mmCIF file of C-alpha atoms in Angstrom:
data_model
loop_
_atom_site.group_PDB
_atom_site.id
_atom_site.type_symbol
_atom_site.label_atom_id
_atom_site.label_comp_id
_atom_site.label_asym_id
_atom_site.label_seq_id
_atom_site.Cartn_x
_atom_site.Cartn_y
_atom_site.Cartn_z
ATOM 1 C CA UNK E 659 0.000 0.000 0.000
ATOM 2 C CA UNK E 660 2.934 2.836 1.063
ATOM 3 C CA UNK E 661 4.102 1.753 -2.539
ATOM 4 C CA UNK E 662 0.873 2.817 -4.102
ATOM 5 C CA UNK E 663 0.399 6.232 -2.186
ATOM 6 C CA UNK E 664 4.450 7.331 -2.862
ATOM 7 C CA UNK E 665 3.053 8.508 -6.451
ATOM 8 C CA UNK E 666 0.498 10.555 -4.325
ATOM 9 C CA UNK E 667 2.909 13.034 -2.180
ATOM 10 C CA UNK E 668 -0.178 14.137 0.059
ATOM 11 C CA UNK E 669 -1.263 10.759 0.995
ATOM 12 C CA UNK E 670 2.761 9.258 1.406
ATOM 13 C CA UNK E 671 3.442 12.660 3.683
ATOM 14 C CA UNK E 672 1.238 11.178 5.738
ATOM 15 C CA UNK E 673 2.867 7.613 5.578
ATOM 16 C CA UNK E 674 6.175 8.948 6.371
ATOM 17 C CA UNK E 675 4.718 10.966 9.393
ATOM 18 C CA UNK E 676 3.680 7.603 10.688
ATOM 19 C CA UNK E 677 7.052 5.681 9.838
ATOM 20 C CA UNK E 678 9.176 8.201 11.219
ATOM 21 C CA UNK E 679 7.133 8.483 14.715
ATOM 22 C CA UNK E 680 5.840 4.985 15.478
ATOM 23 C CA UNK E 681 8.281 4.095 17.802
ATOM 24 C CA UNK E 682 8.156 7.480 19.785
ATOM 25 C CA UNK E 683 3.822 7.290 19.940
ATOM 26 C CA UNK E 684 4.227 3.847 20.705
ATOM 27 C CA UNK E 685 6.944 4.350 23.760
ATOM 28 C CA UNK E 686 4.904 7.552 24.838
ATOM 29 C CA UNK E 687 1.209 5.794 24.758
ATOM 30 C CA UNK E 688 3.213 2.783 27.262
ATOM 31 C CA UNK E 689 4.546 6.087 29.899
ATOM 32 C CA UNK E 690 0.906 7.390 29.765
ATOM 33 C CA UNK E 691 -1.434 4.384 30.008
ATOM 34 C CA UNK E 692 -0.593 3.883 33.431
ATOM 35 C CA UNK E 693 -2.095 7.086 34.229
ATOM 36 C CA UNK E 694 -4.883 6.565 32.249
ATOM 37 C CA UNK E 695 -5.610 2.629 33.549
ATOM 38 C CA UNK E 696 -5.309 4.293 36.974
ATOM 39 C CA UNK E 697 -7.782 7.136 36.624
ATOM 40 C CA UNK E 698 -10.432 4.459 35.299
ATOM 41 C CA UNK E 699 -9.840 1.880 37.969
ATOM 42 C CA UNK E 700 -10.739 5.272 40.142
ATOM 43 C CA UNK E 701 -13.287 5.827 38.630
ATOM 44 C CA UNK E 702 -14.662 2.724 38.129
ATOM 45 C CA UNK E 703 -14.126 1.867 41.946
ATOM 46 C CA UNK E 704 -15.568 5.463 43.327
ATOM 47 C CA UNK E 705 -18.780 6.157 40.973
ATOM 48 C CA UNK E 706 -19.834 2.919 39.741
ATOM 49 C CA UNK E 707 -23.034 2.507 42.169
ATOM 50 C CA UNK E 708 -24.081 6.342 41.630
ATOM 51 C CA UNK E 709 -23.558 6.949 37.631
ATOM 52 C CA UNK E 710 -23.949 5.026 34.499
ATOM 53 C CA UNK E 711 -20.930 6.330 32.515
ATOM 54 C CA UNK E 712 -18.523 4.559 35.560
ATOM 55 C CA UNK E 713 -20.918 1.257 35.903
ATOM 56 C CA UNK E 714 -18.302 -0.924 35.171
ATOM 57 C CA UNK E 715 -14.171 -1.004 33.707
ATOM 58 C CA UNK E 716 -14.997 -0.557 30.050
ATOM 59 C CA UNK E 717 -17.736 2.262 30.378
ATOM 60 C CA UNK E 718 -15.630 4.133 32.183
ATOM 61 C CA UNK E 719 -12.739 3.572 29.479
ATOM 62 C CA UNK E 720 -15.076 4.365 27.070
ATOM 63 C CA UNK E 721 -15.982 7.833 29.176
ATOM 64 C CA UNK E 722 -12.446 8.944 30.041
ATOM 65 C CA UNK E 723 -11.366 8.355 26.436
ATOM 66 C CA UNK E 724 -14.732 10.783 25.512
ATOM 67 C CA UNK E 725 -13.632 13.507 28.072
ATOM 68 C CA UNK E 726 -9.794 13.232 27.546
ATOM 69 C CA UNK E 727 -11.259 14.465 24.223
ATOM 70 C CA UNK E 728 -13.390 17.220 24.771
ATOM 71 C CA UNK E 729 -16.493 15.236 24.154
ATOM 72 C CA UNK E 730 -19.075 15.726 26.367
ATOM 73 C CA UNK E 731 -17.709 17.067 29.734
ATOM 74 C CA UNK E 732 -20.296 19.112 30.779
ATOM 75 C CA UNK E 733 -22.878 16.382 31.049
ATOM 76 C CA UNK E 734 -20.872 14.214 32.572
ATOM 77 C CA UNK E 735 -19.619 16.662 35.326
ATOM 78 C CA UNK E 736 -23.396 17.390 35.660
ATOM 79 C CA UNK E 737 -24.232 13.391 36.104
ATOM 80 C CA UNK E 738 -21.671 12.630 38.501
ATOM 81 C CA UNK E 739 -21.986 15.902 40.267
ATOM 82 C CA UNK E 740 -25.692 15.427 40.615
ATOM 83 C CA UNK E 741 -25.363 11.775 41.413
ATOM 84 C CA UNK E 742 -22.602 11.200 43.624
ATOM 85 C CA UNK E 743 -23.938 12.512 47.029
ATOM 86 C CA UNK E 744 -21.692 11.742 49.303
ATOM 87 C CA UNK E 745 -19.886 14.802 48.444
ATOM 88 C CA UNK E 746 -20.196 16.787 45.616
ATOM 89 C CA UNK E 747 -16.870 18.725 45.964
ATOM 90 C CA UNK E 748 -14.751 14.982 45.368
ATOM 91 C CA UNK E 749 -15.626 14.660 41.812
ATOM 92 C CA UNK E 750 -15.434 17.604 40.474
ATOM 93 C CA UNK E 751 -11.931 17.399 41.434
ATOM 94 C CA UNK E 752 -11.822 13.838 39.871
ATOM 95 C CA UNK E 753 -12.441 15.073 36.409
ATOM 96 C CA UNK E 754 -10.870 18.485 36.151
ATOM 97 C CA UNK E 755 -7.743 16.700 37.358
ATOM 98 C CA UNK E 756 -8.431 14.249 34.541
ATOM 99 C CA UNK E 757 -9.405 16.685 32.433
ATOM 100 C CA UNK E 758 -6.278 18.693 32.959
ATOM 101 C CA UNK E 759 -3.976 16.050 32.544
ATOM 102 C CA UNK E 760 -5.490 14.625 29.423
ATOM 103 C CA UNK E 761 -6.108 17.704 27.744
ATOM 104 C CA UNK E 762 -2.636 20.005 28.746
ATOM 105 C CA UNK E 763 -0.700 16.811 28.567
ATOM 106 C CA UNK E 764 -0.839 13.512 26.721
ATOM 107 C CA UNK E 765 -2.846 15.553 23.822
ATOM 108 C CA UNK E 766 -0.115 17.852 23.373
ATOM 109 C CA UNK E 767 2.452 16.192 23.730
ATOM 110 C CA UNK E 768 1.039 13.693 21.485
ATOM 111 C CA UNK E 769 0.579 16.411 19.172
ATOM 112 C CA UNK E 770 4.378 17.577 19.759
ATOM 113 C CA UNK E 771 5.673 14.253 18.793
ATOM 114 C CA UNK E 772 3.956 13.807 15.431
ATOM 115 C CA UNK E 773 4.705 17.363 14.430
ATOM 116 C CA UNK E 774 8.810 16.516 15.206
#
């Protein structure tokens, strides 16, 4: 297939963007999944009998992965805020912390490596 798309120089840009920084996304999605794996087991383990996005491992994949990008947060603040009553204060401090990291970090650096 890269053989194809070298007599397309638009398409094959984009095919040597992904040869040259494979290994680097690859090493850097490894450093950051621990974070990420952590957050949901948190998640997963704190909201699961007060929300449906945390009811179990893989929705709560599924809604960190939505919110890491930009889809959806304020419902989702608004569910668990509304939901979680044993103090309102914890989870909004759950997700902007998740939110910040996500969003300031892995994106852009993400970004950063691709671009290099």
């Amino acid at each position: 297939l890269s053989e194809y798309l070298e007599f397309f120089p638009s398409f094959y840009t984009l095919i040597l963007t992904l040869r040259f920084s494979f290994g680097k996304i690859c090493r850097y999605t490894v450093s950051v999944l621990p974070i990420f794996l952590g957050f949901s087991f948190a998640g997963a383990i704190i909201f699961a009998p007060f929300t449906g996005n945390f009811a179990n491992f893989s929705t709560t994949l599924v809604t960190l992965y939505a919110l890491m990008n930009g889809d959806d947060m304020h419902a989702t603040f608004e569910d668990l805020s509304s939901s979680y009553t044993v103090n309102t204060f914890f989870p909004r401090i759950y997700l902007f912390t998740f939110a910040f990291l996500a969003i300031t970090s892995f994106l852009n650096v993400f970004i950063f490596i691709i671009e290099d």
